PDB file of C-alpha atoms in Angstrom:
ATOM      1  CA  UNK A   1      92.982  92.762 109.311  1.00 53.00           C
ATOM      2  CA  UNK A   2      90.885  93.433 105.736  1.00 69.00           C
ATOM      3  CA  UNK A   3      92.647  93.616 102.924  1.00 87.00           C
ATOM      4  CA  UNK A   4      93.841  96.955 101.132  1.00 93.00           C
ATOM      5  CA  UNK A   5      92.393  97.684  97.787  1.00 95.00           C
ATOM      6  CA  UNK A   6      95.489  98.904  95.732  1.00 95.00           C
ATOM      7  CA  UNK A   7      94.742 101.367  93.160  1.00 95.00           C
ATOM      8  CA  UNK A   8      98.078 103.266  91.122  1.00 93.00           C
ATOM      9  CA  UNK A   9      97.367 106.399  93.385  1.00 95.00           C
ATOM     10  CA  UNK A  10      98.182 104.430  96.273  1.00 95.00           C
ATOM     11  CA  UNK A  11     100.220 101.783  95.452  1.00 95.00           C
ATOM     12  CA  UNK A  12     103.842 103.564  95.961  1.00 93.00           C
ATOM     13  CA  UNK A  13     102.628 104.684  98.799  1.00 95.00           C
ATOM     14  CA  UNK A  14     101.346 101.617 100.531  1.00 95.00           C
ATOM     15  CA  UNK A  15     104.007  99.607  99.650  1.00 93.00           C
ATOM     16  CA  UNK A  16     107.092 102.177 100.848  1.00 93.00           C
ATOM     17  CA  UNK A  17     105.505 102.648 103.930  1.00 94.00           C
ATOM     18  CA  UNK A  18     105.359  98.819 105.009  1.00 94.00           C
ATOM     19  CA  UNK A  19     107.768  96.952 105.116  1.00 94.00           C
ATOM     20  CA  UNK A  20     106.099  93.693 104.144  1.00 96.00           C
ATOM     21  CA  UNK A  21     103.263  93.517 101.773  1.00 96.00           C
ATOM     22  CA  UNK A  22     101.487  90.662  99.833  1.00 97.00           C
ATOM     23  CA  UNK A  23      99.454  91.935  97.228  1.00 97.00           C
ATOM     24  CA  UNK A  24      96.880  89.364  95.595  1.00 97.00           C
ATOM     25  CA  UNK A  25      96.347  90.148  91.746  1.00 97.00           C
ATOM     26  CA  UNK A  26      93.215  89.010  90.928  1.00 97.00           C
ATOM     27  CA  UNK A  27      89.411  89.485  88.807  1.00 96.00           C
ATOM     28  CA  UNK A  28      85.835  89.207  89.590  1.00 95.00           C
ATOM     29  CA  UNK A  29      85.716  87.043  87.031  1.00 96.00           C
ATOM     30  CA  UNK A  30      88.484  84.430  87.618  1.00 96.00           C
ATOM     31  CA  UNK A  31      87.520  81.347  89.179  1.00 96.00           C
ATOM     32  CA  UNK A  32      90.755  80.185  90.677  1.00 96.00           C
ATOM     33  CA  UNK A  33      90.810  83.924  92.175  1.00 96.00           C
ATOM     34  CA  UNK A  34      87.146  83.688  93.662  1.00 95.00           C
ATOM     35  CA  UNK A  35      88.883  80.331  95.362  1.00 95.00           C
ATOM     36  CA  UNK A  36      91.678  81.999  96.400  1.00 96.00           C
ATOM     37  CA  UNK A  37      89.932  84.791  97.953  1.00 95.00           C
ATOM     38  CA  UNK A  38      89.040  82.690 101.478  1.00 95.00           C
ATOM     39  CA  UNK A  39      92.349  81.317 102.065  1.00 96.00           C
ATOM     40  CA  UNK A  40      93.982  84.976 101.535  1.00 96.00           C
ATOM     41  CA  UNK A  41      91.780  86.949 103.708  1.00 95.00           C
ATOM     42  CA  UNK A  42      91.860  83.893 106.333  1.00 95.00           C
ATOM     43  CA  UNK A  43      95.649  84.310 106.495  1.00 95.00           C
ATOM     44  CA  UNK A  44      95.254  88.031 106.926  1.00 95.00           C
ATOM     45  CA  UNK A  45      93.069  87.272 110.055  1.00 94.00           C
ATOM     46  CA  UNK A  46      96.383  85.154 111.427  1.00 94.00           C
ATOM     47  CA  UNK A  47      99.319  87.441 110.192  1.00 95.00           C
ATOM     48  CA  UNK A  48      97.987  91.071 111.399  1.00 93.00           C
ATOM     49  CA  UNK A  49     101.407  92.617 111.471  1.00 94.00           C
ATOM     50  CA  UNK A  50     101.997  92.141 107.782  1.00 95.00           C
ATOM     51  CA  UNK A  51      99.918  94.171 105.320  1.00 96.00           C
ATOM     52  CA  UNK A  52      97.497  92.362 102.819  1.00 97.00           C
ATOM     53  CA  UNK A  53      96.706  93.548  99.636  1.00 97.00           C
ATOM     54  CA  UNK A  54      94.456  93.362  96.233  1.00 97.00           C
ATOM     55  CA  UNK A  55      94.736  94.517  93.123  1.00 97.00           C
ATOM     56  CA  UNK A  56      91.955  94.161  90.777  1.00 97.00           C
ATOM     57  CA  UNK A  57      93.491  93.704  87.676  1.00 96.00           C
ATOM     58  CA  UNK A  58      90.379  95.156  85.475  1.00 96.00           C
ATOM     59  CA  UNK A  59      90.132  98.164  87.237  1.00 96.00           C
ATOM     60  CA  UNK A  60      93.877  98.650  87.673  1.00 96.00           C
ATOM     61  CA  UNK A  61      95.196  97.703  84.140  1.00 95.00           C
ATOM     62  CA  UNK A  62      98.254 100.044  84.402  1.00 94.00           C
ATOM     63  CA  UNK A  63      99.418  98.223  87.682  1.00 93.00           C
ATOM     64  CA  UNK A  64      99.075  94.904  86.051  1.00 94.00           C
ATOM     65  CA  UNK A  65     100.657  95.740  82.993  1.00 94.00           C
ATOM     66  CA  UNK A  66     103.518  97.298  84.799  1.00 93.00           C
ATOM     67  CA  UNK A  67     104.353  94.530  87.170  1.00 91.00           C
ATOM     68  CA  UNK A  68     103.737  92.144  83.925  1.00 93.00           C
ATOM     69  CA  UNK A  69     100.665  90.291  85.383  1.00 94.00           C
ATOM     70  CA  UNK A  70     100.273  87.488  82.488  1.00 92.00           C
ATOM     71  CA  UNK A  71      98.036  85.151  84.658  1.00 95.00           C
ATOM     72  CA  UNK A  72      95.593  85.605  87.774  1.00 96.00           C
ATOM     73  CA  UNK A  73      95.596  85.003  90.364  1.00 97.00           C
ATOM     74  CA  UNK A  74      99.296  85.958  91.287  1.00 97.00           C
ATOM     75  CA  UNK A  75     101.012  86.727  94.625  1.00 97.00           C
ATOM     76  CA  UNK A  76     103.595  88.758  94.671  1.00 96.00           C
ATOM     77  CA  UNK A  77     105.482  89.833  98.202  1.00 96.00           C
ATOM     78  CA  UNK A  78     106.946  92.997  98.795  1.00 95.00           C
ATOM     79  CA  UNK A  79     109.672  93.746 101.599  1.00 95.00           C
ATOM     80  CA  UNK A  80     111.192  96.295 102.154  1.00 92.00           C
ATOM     81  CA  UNK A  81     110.475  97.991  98.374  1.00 91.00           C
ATOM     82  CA  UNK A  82     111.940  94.617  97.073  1.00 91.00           C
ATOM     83  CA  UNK A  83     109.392  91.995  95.537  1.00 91.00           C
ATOM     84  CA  UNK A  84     110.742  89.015  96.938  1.00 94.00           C
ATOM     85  CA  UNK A  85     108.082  86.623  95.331  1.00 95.00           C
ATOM     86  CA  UNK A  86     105.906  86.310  92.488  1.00 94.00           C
ATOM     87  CA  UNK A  87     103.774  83.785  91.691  1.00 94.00           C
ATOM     88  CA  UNK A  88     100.980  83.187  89.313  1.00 95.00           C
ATOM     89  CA  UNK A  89      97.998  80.422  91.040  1.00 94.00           C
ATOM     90  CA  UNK A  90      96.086  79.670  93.780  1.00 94.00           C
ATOM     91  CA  UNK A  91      97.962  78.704  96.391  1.00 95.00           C
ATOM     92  CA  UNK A  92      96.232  76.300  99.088  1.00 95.00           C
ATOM     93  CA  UNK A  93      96.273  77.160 102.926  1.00 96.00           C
ATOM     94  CA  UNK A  94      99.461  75.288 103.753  1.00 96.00           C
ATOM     95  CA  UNK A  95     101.489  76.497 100.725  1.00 96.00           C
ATOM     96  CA  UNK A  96     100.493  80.394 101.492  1.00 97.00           C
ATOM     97  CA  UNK A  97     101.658  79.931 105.071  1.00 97.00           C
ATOM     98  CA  UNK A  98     105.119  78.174 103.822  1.00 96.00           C
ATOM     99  CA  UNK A  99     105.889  81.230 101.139  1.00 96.00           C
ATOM    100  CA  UNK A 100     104.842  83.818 104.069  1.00 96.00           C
ATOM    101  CA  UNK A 101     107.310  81.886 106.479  1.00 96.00           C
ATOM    102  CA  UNK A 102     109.956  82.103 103.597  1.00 96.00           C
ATOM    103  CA  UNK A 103     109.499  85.580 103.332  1.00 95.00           C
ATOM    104  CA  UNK A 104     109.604  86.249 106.637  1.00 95.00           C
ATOM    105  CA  UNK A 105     112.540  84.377 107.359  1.00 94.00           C
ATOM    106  CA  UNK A 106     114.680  86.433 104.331  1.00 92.00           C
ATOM    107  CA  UNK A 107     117.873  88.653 105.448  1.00 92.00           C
ATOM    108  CA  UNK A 108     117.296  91.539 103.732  1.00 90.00           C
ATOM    109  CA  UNK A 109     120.515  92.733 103.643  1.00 91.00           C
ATOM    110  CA  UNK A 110     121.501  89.892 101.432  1.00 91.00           C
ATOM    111  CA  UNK A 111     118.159  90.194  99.474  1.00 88.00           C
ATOM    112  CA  UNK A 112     119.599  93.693  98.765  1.00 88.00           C
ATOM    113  CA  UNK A 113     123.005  92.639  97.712  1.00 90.00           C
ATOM    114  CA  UNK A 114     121.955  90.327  95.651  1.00 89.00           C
ATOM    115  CA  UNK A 115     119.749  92.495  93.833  1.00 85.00           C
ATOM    116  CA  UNK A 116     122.486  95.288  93.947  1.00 87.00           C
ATOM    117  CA  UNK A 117     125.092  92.221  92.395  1.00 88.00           C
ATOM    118  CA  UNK A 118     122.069  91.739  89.594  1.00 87.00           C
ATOM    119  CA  UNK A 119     122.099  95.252  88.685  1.00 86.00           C
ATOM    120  CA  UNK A 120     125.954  95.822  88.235  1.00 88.00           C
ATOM    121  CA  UNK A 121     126.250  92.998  85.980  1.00 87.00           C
ATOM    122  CA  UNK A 122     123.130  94.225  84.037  1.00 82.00           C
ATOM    123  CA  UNK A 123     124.801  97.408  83.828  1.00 80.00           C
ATOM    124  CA  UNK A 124     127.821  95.924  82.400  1.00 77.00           C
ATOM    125  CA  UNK A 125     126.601  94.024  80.071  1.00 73.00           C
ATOM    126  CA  UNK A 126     124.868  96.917  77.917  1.00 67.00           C
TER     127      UNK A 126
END
């Protein structure tokens, strides 16, 4: 499967109506990116079910600013409307396929309690 380009008008979108979603942030003019960019689009050949994604942080300032994109490339991994992982650097083959299997193999209902747990004690505390 190609990769998505993810622009702010179809970000929300794109990433409610999947339920997993890896979204690469990345530049033309970043070297570890331009490295990256094999590896990423090989393991969107092997995981076809899942939904792979770029954001070009340039062109979509506004989406890099809001997710707080300090350093490119970064993967971030989306399930379920949760980002479950962000992280900034190229990851090599093996490595990509490990944090996809962790992702994969996340209960969601405890991702969401957890997050739920966070929230309340935010909450509380201001």
């Amino acid at each position: 499967m190609a990769t998505v380009e993810l622009t702010k008008e179809n970000f929300d979108r794109t990433v409610s109506e999947n339920d997993f979603v890896l979204i690469d942030f990345w530049a033309s003019w970043c070297g570890p990116c331009r490295q990256f960019a094999p590896v990423y689009e090989k393991a969107s050949e092997r995981h076809g079910d899942l939904v792979f994604a770029k954001v070009d942080t340039e062109a979509q300032q506004e989406l890099a600013a809001a997710f707080e994109i300090r350093s490119i490339p970064t993967l971030m991994i989306v399930r379920d409307n949760v980002a479950v992982f962000a992280q900034p650097g190229a990851l090599p083959e093996a490595a990509l396929e490990d944090v996809i299997g962790q992702a994969r193999a996340l209960d969601m209902d405890e991702v969401r309690k957890s997050v739920a747990q966070a929230q309340a004690a935010e909450g509380a505390s201001e």
